[in-house]
Amino acid sequence: MKKKEAEKRIVQLAAELERHNHNYYVLNAPEITDFQYDLLMMELQQLEKMFPELLRKDSPTQKVGSDILPYNEIAGSLPRQFEQYPHRYPMLSLSNTYSLDELSSFNERVEKGSASPYTFSCELKFDGTAICLTYKNGRLMRALTRGDGSVGDDVTRNVLQIPSVPETLKDGSGYPDEFEIRGEIYMPYKAFDKLNRQREIEEEQPFANPRNAAAGSLKLLDPKLVKGRGLECTLYHLIVEEPVAATHIEALQKASSWGLPVSGLVKECINLDEVNEYINRWDSERKNLPYATDGIVVKVNQLALQASLGYTAKSPRWATAYKFKPEEALTKLVSIDYQVGRTGAVTPVANLEPVQLSGTKVKRASLHNADQMQLLDIHIGDYVYVEKGGEIIPKITRVEPSRRGFDIVEAVFPSHCPVCGAPLVRDEDEARHFCPNQDNCPPQIKGKFIHFIGRKAMGINAGEATVEQLYSKGYIRELSDLYKLTPELLLTLDKWKEKSVSNFIESLSKSREVPFERVLFALGIRHIGETTAKSIAMRFGDIWSISMATREELLEIDDVGAKLADSILSYFSNPLHMRIIKELEEYGLQMKVDSGKKTVQSDILKGMTIVISGNFSIPRDEMKFLVEANGGKAGSSISGNTAYMVAGEKCGPAKLEKALKLGVQIIDETQFFEMINKI
Ligand SMILES: [Zn+2]
């Protein structure tokens, strides 16, 4: 590969990995399997190795993914969720490998650094979310998530809801005055199935896998809800100032004697053969475990040797993870369905001859898009390999050429929407085909309603099933139709009684108070997110001004790019949309920013990131709003880019310390108000 191509690919890979990190750590909704993720990461590492001059400091290979919610994600109704504290020792991730060969080069590196004999500790790699517990005088003081590796979210109250985590250690068991212990919070399969069944009943999106369910549960705001989630904890790394043992395994045994949960499946292996044996055994036996595991962690057992091997920027040199390859199965591709999603995206889904895979019968698998089909050179009637990683929908990875018969038929991606018949379009930078018939294509109409009623949009008390019924009975076609529904009509719905009808009507009526920025988001203009809706609403003040905005005016807003600007222009140029908006306004929906919240049009804070911490005379969200209304950005954590920290009562000590360290200017509420001319 030439340098130029490599450079291009590196940028692509970095962006792709960032996106998947975000999906995984922040949204808890991965789109790809771990294995696919690791492949992308390996490709990037490889390229950076070939062209070291192209290695960027901010490359995803150089940092651990972050689970901290950036402010933008939670702009709007949700306040900042957890206090953040720095980790005393950075929380790194493990280097990982899928090959036994690489494991032996790991061993060679250890051998080189070691003067005396050593052994390995082999442990199952629980598929959960990392946690760091601090005990002081026998009491749990703090539980932090990994966060970005150096700063984590304080989830102590939630962790205390996990029965296996002791709030106080066993009396007289000889624990040190203060220590840290790290491990994994995970959700056993049983609890996971129960939770997802519950979510289905409540018409909420089920979690993709137990790991995401665990991570999501740990970040619930109400500890009482955490209690019902059935989380478990296993601890695997003790950090003490004064050593309590000579080996890692002894240290874990000590921790266990203090009352802490430690896995009983840890094994000391005297050489690589024994390590391999452990791996082979658990690669098959893990299927019988009541929880998900995705590999084996191999650590140098001798703590003195661990210390002398030390760390790279990203991971310890004394440990590595061997990841299990996802299971695959060979089966026949019977046919392909082309499903039209809520956004109009057309996804090819393969119908397979049923085959057993990772304990379940698989009949369907995703083919992603037309490019992927072409890449696989897939034909109806082919024998294909399906893989299931991370419990997401199985995916076809390749065709088995030796089993290709004469009866195969070329798989052709349709040129027209299989539902409404409109000619499909393909965005230049997106690999997917779309049906452009947004207002008349049934799955897209339903999608619009589902988005509209959503919790972050209008918050109407109904779910997908209700939309499905209302649509199939012909009661709803345009968003404004929702407000035309009468109790008589609603009573004709399957299983609807007076109580459900009155609940629904009441929540419709309540939705009239939903602030304009959320109404704007609810309209479902393509590419508009919660945060951008807010920025646009604040800038223009009301829907009619937005509808008349020029492309240039739209592009002036920080988060608005060309794609979104064009999408907004095209949305408002459609007379149908204008009529619907008018109707919604007549039904009483908010079509302008609440005047109490008046858009402040100043750009005094332009280009500044300002972090708000503590309690003020007005709600913290209002403070953040004021920052943004004056052209600034409300940051969530202190960095070198922070212009000011506005400190209120009880502001986070860690933030304060960091601000002082980095020389960030700290101001109080009054100074802030003066700055934006509020007083
Ligand atoms: Zn269509």
XYZ file of C-alpha atoms and ligand atoms in Angstrom:
680
model
C 0.000 0.000 0.000
C 1.246 3.451 -0.869
C 1.531 6.094 1.793
C -1.220 8.173 0.279
C -3.699 5.307 0.330
C -2.601 4.353 3.816
C -3.201 7.875 5.009
C -6.696 7.863 3.598
C -7.487 4.487 5.094
C -6.113 5.516 8.499
C -8.436 8.503 8.614
C -11.340 6.266 7.613
C -10.518 3.616 10.184
C -10.025 6.158 12.947
C -13.410 7.723 12.259
C -15.061 4.336 12.040
C -13.519 3.177 15.311
C -14.484 6.390 17.070
C -18.049 5.867 15.979
C -18.087 2.287 17.214
C -16.473 3.337 20.510
C -19.253 5.807 20.977
C -21.905 3.229 20.141
C -20.350 0.769 22.528
C -19.316 2.843 25.500
C -21.775 5.687 25.501
C -24.890 4.472 23.764
C -24.482 0.831 24.811
C -25.739 -0.105 21.368
C -22.970 -1.637 19.262
C -23.569 -2.096 15.553
C -20.786 -4.571 15.000
C -19.428 -7.578 16.845
C -16.324 -7.360 19.005
C -14.544 -9.479 16.495
C -15.287 -7.073 13.648
C -14.211 -4.219 15.902
C -10.940 -5.921 16.723
C -10.294 -6.529 13.041
C -10.672 -2.826 12.281
C -8.387 -2.011 15.206
C -5.789 -4.514 14.015
C -5.872 -3.091 10.521
C -5.247 0.366 11.917
C -2.401 -0.880 14.122
C -0.869 -2.621 11.152
C -0.989 0.518 9.005
C 0.472 2.617 11.778
C 3.262 0.111 12.116
C 3.999 0.305 8.393
C 3.884 4.096 8.361
C 4.905 5.256 11.841
C 4.953 8.845 10.632
C 1.183 8.636 10.162
C 0.548 7.682 13.767
C -1.527 10.394 15.390
C -1.578 11.058 19.095
C -5.345 10.872 19.141
C -5.499 7.620 17.198
C -7.964 5.093 18.649
C -5.018 2.712 19.007
C -3.538 5.069 21.579
C -6.406 5.376 23.986
C -9.087 3.462 25.783
C -12.702 4.039 24.786
C -14.696 6.275 27.084
C -18.035 5.536 28.708
C -18.506 9.082 29.934
C -21.472 10.815 28.389
C -20.328 13.955 26.637
C -22.577 16.904 27.394
C -24.026 16.991 23.904
C -25.436 13.515 24.270
C -27.506 14.522 27.192
C -28.386 18.030 26.229
C -31.975 18.815 26.874
C -33.950 17.066 29.502
C -31.306 14.978 31.223
C -29.011 16.568 33.775
C -25.418 15.422 34.128
C -25.773 12.038 35.683
C -22.838 11.172 37.881
C -20.053 12.986 39.627
C -16.700 12.184 38.140
C -13.479 11.397 39.942
C -10.001 10.684 38.674
C -8.620 7.175 38.964
C -5.651 6.999 41.267
C -4.022 4.643 38.782
C -5.155 4.828 35.162
C -7.571 2.097 34.127
C -6.107 0.565 31.023
C -7.411 -2.086 28.712
C -5.707 -5.323 27.795
C -3.953 -6.037 24.556
C -5.758 -8.900 22.924
C -5.203 -11.628 20.430
C -7.112 -14.349 18.633
C -4.118 -16.571 18.002
C -2.157 -18.981 20.140
C 0.959 -17.964 18.185
C 0.711 -14.437 19.460
C 0.316 -15.812 22.923
C 3.696 -17.449 22.566
C 5.269 -14.167 21.499
C 3.700 -12.635 24.617
C 5.426 -15.373 26.583
C 8.727 -14.649 24.837
C 8.521 -10.990 25.766
C 7.849 -11.896 29.396
C 10.711 -14.373 29.365
C 13.088 -11.696 28.104
C 12.175 -9.447 30.997
C 12.456 -12.113 33.654
C 15.507 -13.300 35.555
C 13.756 -16.064 37.485
C 11.038 -18.637 36.805
C 7.487 -17.421 36.614
C 3.991 -18.790 36.185
C 0.745 -17.556 34.667
C -2.632 -16.891 36.140
C -5.396 -17.847 33.726
C -8.830 -16.367 34.208
C -12.086 -16.275 32.335
C -12.731 -12.933 30.718
C -16.204 -11.959 31.896
C -18.150 -10.021 29.320
C -19.350 -7.117 31.417
C -18.378 -3.577 32.236
C -15.258 -2.617 34.195
C -15.472 -1.294 37.736
C -12.954 0.033 40.232
C -13.790 -0.234 43.941
C -11.998 1.635 46.724
C -12.245 0.301 50.276
C -11.162 2.397 53.232
C -11.086 0.985 56.741
C -13.150 -1.945 55.542
C -15.935 0.088 53.931
C -16.705 0.616 50.279
C -15.879 4.273 49.712
C -16.252 4.617 46.011
C -17.049 2.687 42.856
C -15.906 4.247 39.593
C -16.520 3.140 36.029
C -13.617 2.981 33.640
C -14.677 6.276 32.109
C -11.969 7.419 29.758
C -9.353 5.510 31.741
C -8.235 8.479 33.815
C -11.579 9.815 35.049
C -14.623 7.662 35.802
C -18.253 8.098 36.823
C -19.049 7.609 40.491
C -21.616 4.787 40.582
C -21.172 3.817 44.235
C -24.858 3.975 45.090
C -25.676 1.661 42.220
C -22.885 -0.800 42.943
C -24.133 -1.098 46.516
C -27.311 -2.614 45.066
C -25.341 -5.630 43.835
C -25.663 -8.349 46.464
C -22.205 -9.842 45.915
C -20.432 -6.520 46.556
C -19.972 -6.106 50.327
C -20.418 -2.661 51.789
C -18.188 -3.696 54.696
C -15.460 -6.300 54.680
C -15.236 -9.276 57.064
C -14.122 -8.220 60.528
C -10.650 -9.223 61.555
C -9.729 -10.633 58.166
C -6.603 -8.496 57.956
C -7.389 -6.243 55.019
C -5.205 -3.148 54.422
C -6.519 0.223 55.611
C -7.058 1.365 52.080
C -6.931 -0.420 48.756
C -8.408 -0.552 45.279
C -9.806 -3.613 43.626
C -10.956 -3.865 40.051
C -13.249 -6.211 38.295
C -16.282 -6.577 36.148
C -19.973 -5.959 36.666
C -21.913 -8.434 34.564
C -25.429 -9.664 34.029
C -26.034 -13.438 34.056
C -28.033 -14.804 31.114
C -31.077 -15.457 33.264
C -31.346 -11.879 34.456
C -30.625 -10.668 30.926
C -33.474 -12.709 29.416
C -35.846 -11.515 32.101
C -34.891 -7.887 31.513
C -35.322 -8.105 27.756
C -38.696 -9.827 28.073
C -39.762 -7.000 30.336
C -38.517 -4.394 27.880
C -40.421 -6.008 25.057
C -43.633 -5.835 27.058
C -42.939 -2.173 27.737
C -42.156 -1.649 24.065
C -38.604 -0.619 24.749
C -35.649 -1.563 22.615
C -34.132 -4.764 24.041
C -30.419 -4.766 24.911
C -28.149 -6.314 22.294
C -26.272 -8.484 24.777
C -25.700 -9.009 28.500
C -22.684 -6.709 28.506
C -24.646 -3.725 27.207
C -27.429 -4.539 29.619
C -24.936 -4.516 32.497
C -23.333 -1.253 31.400
C -26.737 0.365 30.860
C -28.032 -0.812 34.233
C -25.006 0.474 36.077
C -25.742 3.949 34.747
C -29.366 4.080 35.814
C -30.144 7.171 37.820
C -32.312 5.411 40.346
C -30.437 2.863 42.490
C -33.718 1.117 43.301
C -34.071 0.186 39.649
C -30.539 -1.212 39.658
C -31.475 -3.584 42.425
C -34.015 -5.339 40.253
C -31.586 -5.874 37.395
C -29.807 -8.903 38.872
C -26.266 -7.659 38.335
C -23.262 -9.616 39.584
C -19.681 -8.669 40.249
C -16.393 -10.499 39.963
C -13.111 -8.923 41.022
C -9.740 -9.710 39.512
C -7.118 -7.103 40.272
C -6.049 -5.960 43.713
C -4.025 -2.754 44.021
C -2.364 -2.105 47.377
C 0.409 0.190 48.538
C 2.047 -2.467 50.732
C 2.066 -5.916 49.102
C -0.150 -8.499 50.794
C 1.141 -11.428 48.750
C 3.916 -12.461 46.404
C 1.647 -13.599 43.596
C -1.494 -12.353 41.933
C -3.417 -15.525 42.742
C -2.521 -15.308 46.437
C -3.643 -11.700 46.431
C -6.999 -12.749 44.972
C -7.320 -15.437 47.620
C -6.708 -12.800 50.260
C -9.361 -10.558 48.728
C -11.763 -13.461 48.752
C -11.069 -14.070 52.450
C -11.972 -10.442 53.155
C -15.402 -11.158 51.702
C -14.925 -9.895 48.145
C -16.318 -11.783 45.116
C -13.534 -13.531 43.209
C -14.037 -16.140 40.509
C -13.301 -19.703 41.570
C -12.159 -20.573 38.059
C -8.772 -18.845 38.219
C -5.947 -21.314 37.581
C -2.204 -21.129 37.928
C -0.452 -22.487 34.817
C 3.233 -23.296 34.937
C 3.872 -22.959 31.211
C 2.331 -22.108 27.873
C 1.117 -25.666 27.312
C -0.970 -25.453 30.413
C -2.248 -22.066 29.313
C -3.301 -23.548 25.983
C -4.971 -26.412 27.750
C -6.969 -23.981 29.895
C -7.971 -22.042 26.792
C -9.073 -25.130 24.889
C -11.037 -26.417 27.813
C -12.953 -23.191 28.357
C -13.487 -22.453 24.684
C -16.015 -25.275 24.732
C -17.030 -25.444 28.397
C -17.899 -21.762 28.622
C -21.127 -22.556 26.786
C -22.348 -24.177 29.990
C -21.628 -21.156 32.163
C -24.600 -19.070 33.351
C -22.922 -15.863 32.167
C -21.178 -14.572 29.048
C -17.408 -14.802 28.652
C -15.466 -13.737 25.617
C -11.970 -14.964 26.269
C -9.232 -15.859 28.691
C -6.995 -13.386 30.467
C -3.426 -14.542 30.932
C -1.446 -12.656 33.571
C 2.058 -13.035 34.897
C 1.451 -14.421 38.372
C 4.518 -13.043 40.171
C 3.782 -9.505 41.322
C 7.436 -8.477 41.389
C 7.781 -9.470 37.753
C 4.553 -7.643 36.906
C 6.032 -4.510 38.417
C 9.269 -4.787 36.495
C 7.482 -5.420 33.174
C 5.320 -2.346 33.654
C 2.938 -0.738 31.192
C 2.670 0.677 27.705
C 0.553 3.810 27.234
C -2.483 1.670 26.705
C -2.089 -1.650 28.477
C -0.018 -3.644 30.948
C 2.913 -5.634 29.556
C 2.296 -8.433 32.034
C -1.147 -9.449 30.821
C -2.943 -10.205 27.602
C -6.373 -11.410 26.623
C -6.952 -14.339 24.355
C -10.303 -13.789 22.717
C -12.482 -16.694 21.656
C -13.324 -16.691 17.996
C -17.008 -16.307 17.417
C -18.655 -19.572 16.505
C -19.628 -20.060 12.895
C -21.893 -22.453 11.045
C -22.345 -23.427 7.416
C -25.795 -23.361 5.879
C -27.707 -22.712 2.678
C -28.955 -19.289 1.646
C -32.587 -19.777 0.649
C -33.627 -16.245 -0.253
C -33.068 -12.585 0.512
C -35.666 -10.147 1.865
C -35.176 -6.450 1.414
C -36.504 -4.720 4.497
C -37.389 -1.068 4.510
C -36.620 0.540 7.853
C -38.108 3.535 9.594
C -35.650 5.901 7.996
C -36.190 4.395 4.565
C -32.909 2.478 4.605
C -33.183 -0.785 2.699
C -31.423 -3.705 4.394
C -30.927 -7.083 2.770
C -31.740 -9.909 5.184
C -30.850 -13.475 4.314
C -33.264 -16.341 4.914
C -31.256 -19.431 5.773
C -31.855 -23.117 6.142
C -32.107 -23.261 9.954
C -28.808 -24.100 11.601
C -27.635 -24.460 15.208
C -25.270 -21.691 16.336
C -24.115 -20.665 19.840
C -27.006 -22.463 21.418
C -29.766 -20.995 19.257
C -31.355 -21.874 15.954
C -30.468 -19.325 13.310
C -32.785 -18.703 10.363
C -31.942 -15.184 9.331
C -28.781 -13.176 8.993
C -27.910 -9.654 8.019
C -26.188 -8.804 4.751
C -25.831 -5.086 5.583
C -25.893 -3.485 2.134
C -25.366 -3.867 -1.577
C -21.593 -3.430 -1.307
C -21.368 -6.197 1.207
C -23.391 -8.500 -1.051
C -21.092 -7.747 -3.904
C -18.017 -8.235 -1.778
C -19.246 -11.646 -0.688
C -20.230 -12.454 -4.286
C -23.340 -13.972 -2.857
C -25.878 -16.031 -4.843
C -29.197 -17.499 -3.801
C -28.536 -21.192 -3.207
C -24.970 -20.657 -2.004
C -23.641 -22.280 1.136
C -22.585 -19.528 3.483
C -20.871 -19.180 6.843
C -22.839 -17.402 9.546
C -21.242 -15.980 12.616
C -22.694 -14.741 15.843
C -20.646 -12.471 17.999
C -21.846 -10.461 20.964
C -25.351 -11.877 20.500
C -26.204 -9.345 17.797
C -28.086 -10.539 14.703
C -25.931 -13.158 13.024
C -24.022 -12.117 9.992
C -22.875 -13.858 6.827
C -19.100 -13.745 6.659
C -18.267 -15.659 3.481
C -19.417 -18.090 0.841
C -18.112 -21.642 0.686
C -17.069 -21.886 -2.992
C -16.617 -25.650 -2.998
C -20.310 -26.155 -2.259
C -21.552 -23.876 -5.038
C -24.021 -25.808 -7.212
C -25.400 -25.206 -10.698
C -28.758 -24.065 -9.388
C -27.523 -20.778 -7.940
C -29.191 -17.511 -8.896
C -27.548 -14.139 -8.858
C -28.679 -11.929 -5.958
C -29.690 -8.570 -7.368
C -30.289 -5.568 -5.149
C -33.657 -4.073 -6.077
C -33.782 -0.767 -7.917
C -37.186 0.126 -6.448
C -38.604 0.181 -2.925
C -40.068 -3.268 -2.237
C -42.869 -1.686 -0.209
C -43.969 1.426 -2.082
C -42.252 1.019 -5.436
C -40.372 4.327 -5.462
C -36.962 4.234 -7.198
C -34.261 3.834 -4.559
C -31.486 6.376 -4.100
C -28.066 5.988 -2.669
C -26.310 8.750 -0.764
C -22.792 9.232 -1.974
C -21.146 8.754 1.374
C -23.447 6.065 2.626
C -23.257 2.465 1.574
C -26.984 2.032 1.988
C -29.873 2.456 -0.378
C -32.797 4.570 0.691
C -36.394 4.874 -0.340
C -36.832 8.638 -0.812
C -40.608 8.480 -0.533
C -40.579 9.701 3.072
C -44.191 10.773 3.275
C -45.893 7.902 1.500
C -43.843 4.791 2.169
C -45.657 2.848 4.944
C -42.664 1.737 7.075
C -41.343 5.286 6.934
C -44.660 6.806 7.937
C -44.852 4.434 10.897
C -41.228 5.243 11.690
C -42.071 8.939 11.779
C -44.829 8.341 14.303
C -42.654 6.112 16.465
C -39.993 8.790 16.519
C -42.548 11.525 17.170
C -44.077 9.890 20.232
C -40.679 8.830 21.666
C -39.573 9.759 25.148
C -36.985 12.244 23.937
C -39.454 13.735 21.477
C -43.116 14.325 22.387
C -43.176 11.739 25.178
C -46.584 10.366 24.274
C -47.680 7.348 26.232
C -47.725 4.722 23.458
C -45.427 2.326 21.685
C -44.731 0.667 18.384
C -47.667 -1.710 18.640
C -50.077 1.185 19.058
C -48.665 2.995 16.054
C -48.953 -0.230 14.072
C -52.649 -0.571 14.971
C -53.520 3.073 14.385
C -51.806 2.925 11.027
C -53.329 -0.322 9.864
C -56.801 0.926 10.760
C -56.103 3.970 8.662
C -56.420 6.408 11.554
C -53.047 8.032 11.155
C -51.136 9.119 8.060
C -49.834 12.573 8.920
C -48.406 13.575 12.300
C -51.292 15.938 12.945
C -53.719 13.008 12.664
C -52.678 11.957 16.172
C -54.426 14.982 17.605
C -57.596 14.196 15.676
C -58.055 10.831 17.399
C -61.246 10.611 19.436
C -62.008 8.298 22.376
C -64.599 6.522 20.193
C -61.990 5.704 17.564
C -59.440 4.645 20.153
C -61.906 2.270 21.783
C -61.998 0.288 18.546
C -58.352 -0.657 19.028
C -57.544 -4.170 20.082
C -57.470 -4.564 23.900
C -58.020 -0.850 24.499
C -60.299 -0.035 27.411
C -61.417 3.299 28.815
C -58.411 3.492 31.080
C -55.884 3.139 28.264
C -57.862 5.561 26.132
C -57.916 8.225 28.819
C -54.204 7.728 29.534
C -53.448 8.191 25.885
C -55.627 11.267 25.473
C -54.084 12.768 28.572
C -50.548 12.285 27.346
C -51.516 13.770 23.974
C -52.802 16.789 25.755
C -49.687 17.020 27.916
C -47.520 16.920 24.806
C -48.794 20.409 24.013
C -46.458 21.657 26.693
C -43.378 19.967 25.282
C -40.862 22.730 24.558
C -40.301 23.790 20.989
C -36.799 22.342 20.671
C -38.197 18.895 21.331
C -41.083 19.456 18.943
C -38.542 20.374 16.286
C -36.643 17.170 17.022
C -39.899 15.174 16.992
C -40.757 16.235 13.435
C -38.150 13.748 12.274
C -36.289 15.933 9.802
C -33.538 13.692 8.528
C -30.136 14.036 10.238
C -31.499 16.326 12.935
C -30.526 15.150 16.429
C -31.625 16.226 19.872
C -28.714 18.588 20.293
C -28.844 20.141 16.868
C -32.591 20.650 17.230
C -31.875 22.611 20.359
C -29.183 24.750 18.758
C -31.366 25.504 15.759
C -34.390 26.307 17.924
C -32.343 28.657 20.080
C -30.838 30.401 17.090
C -34.049 31.059 15.188
C -36.603 31.142 17.960
C -39.588 29.747 16.076
C -40.536 27.298 13.356
C -41.482 29.923 10.804
C -38.088 31.601 10.988
C -36.424 28.233 10.566
C -38.589 27.501 7.544
C -37.330 30.716 5.929
C -33.670 30.330 6.907
C -31.136 30.291 4.113
C -28.484 27.654 3.690
C -25.819 30.121 4.799
C -27.714 31.014 7.960
C -28.130 27.365 8.820
C -24.481 26.615 8.224
C -23.516 29.355 10.663
C -24.745 27.182 13.513
C -21.937 25.198 15.068
C -23.324 21.680 14.797
C -25.010 22.121 11.430
C -23.171 20.669 8.454
C -24.020 20.703 4.757
C -25.967 17.472 4.945
C -28.237 18.684 7.706
C -28.655 22.127 6.164
C -29.798 20.583 2.881
C -32.109 18.239 4.676
C -33.730 21.137 6.564
C -34.135 23.154 3.377
C -35.717 20.268 1.556
C -38.019 19.493 4.478
C -39.430 23.000 4.634
C -39.708 23.362 0.874
C -42.388 20.677 0.904
C -45.874 22.255 1.133
C -47.224 19.102 2.770
C -44.839 19.537 5.695
C -45.767 23.186 6.039
C -49.436 22.255 6.191
C -48.791 19.605 8.865
C -46.794 22.060 10.946
C -49.590 24.571 10.677
C -52.086 21.972 11.822
C -49.875 20.934 14.731
C -49.640 24.553 15.756
C -53.410 24.823 15.633
C -53.623 21.804 17.917
C -51.592 23.769 20.429
C -48.067 22.393 20.008
C -45.207 24.726 20.900
C -43.790 26.196 17.716
C -41.586 28.806 19.319
C -39.068 28.955 22.105
C -40.575 29.638 25.496
C -40.167 33.398 25.966
C -39.017 32.867 29.566
C -36.101 31.109 27.986
C -35.658 33.716 25.305
C -32.901 33.021 22.859
C -29.982 35.125 23.822
C -28.383 36.056 20.580
C -25.004 37.070 21.878
C -21.835 35.416 20.750
C -19.782 36.703 23.651
C -18.668 33.178 24.460
C -17.984 32.153 20.882
C -15.212 29.562 20.624
C -15.100 29.023 24.387
C -15.729 25.787 26.192
C -17.104 26.377 29.648
C -17.541 23.784 32.342
C -20.320 24.263 34.875
C -20.011 22.443 38.181
C -21.899 22.636 41.459
C -25.178 24.252 42.517
C -26.293 27.739 41.526
C -29.180 30.087 42.082
C -30.719 28.683 38.894
C -30.757 25.028 37.746
C -27.484 23.758 36.320
C -29.186 23.058 33.003
C -30.183 26.697 32.769
C -26.574 27.669 33.309
C -25.515 25.379 30.492
C -28.262 26.780 28.364
C -26.957 30.297 28.994
C -23.496 29.214 27.914
C -24.848 27.892 24.636
C -27.253 30.756 24.073
C -24.252 33.056 24.221
C -22.347 31.128 21.627
C -20.240 28.969 23.944
C -19.984 25.244 24.410
C -20.899 23.631 27.710
C -18.158 21.091 28.369
C -18.502 18.162 30.717
C -14.918 17.716 31.828
C -11.989 20.009 32.336
C -9.282 19.918 29.706
C -6.635 22.153 28.276
C -9.328 23.574 25.999
C -11.572 24.729 28.808
C -11.808 28.522 28.833
C -13.583 28.900 32.182
C -14.918 26.775 34.934
C -17.979 28.240 36.611
C -17.883 26.865 40.129
C -20.977 26.776 42.295
C -21.671 25.439 45.740
C -20.540 21.844 46.209
C -18.747 21.780 42.907
C -16.820 18.595 42.086
C -13.487 18.546 43.943
C -11.839 16.525 41.176
C -12.882 19.100 38.592
C -11.622 21.919 40.746
C -8.292 20.221 41.242
C -7.911 19.578 37.548
C -8.849 23.153 36.676
C -6.250 24.468 39.085
C -3.659 22.091 37.724
C -4.289 23.096 34.131
C -4.521 26.770 34.956
C -8.149 27.031 33.817
C -9.698 30.246 35.058
C -12.292 29.593 37.758
C -15.153 32.048 38.134
C -18.329 32.176 40.183
C -21.922 32.662 39.177
C -21.853 36.466 39.500
C -18.761 36.800 37.371
C -20.346 34.542 34.806
C -23.527 36.617 34.678
C -21.464 39.771 34.357
C -19.574 38.229 31.512
C -22.762 37.563 29.543
C -24.273 40.900 30.596
C -27.078 39.264 32.450
C -26.811 41.762 35.309
Zn -40.712 2.983 -0.065
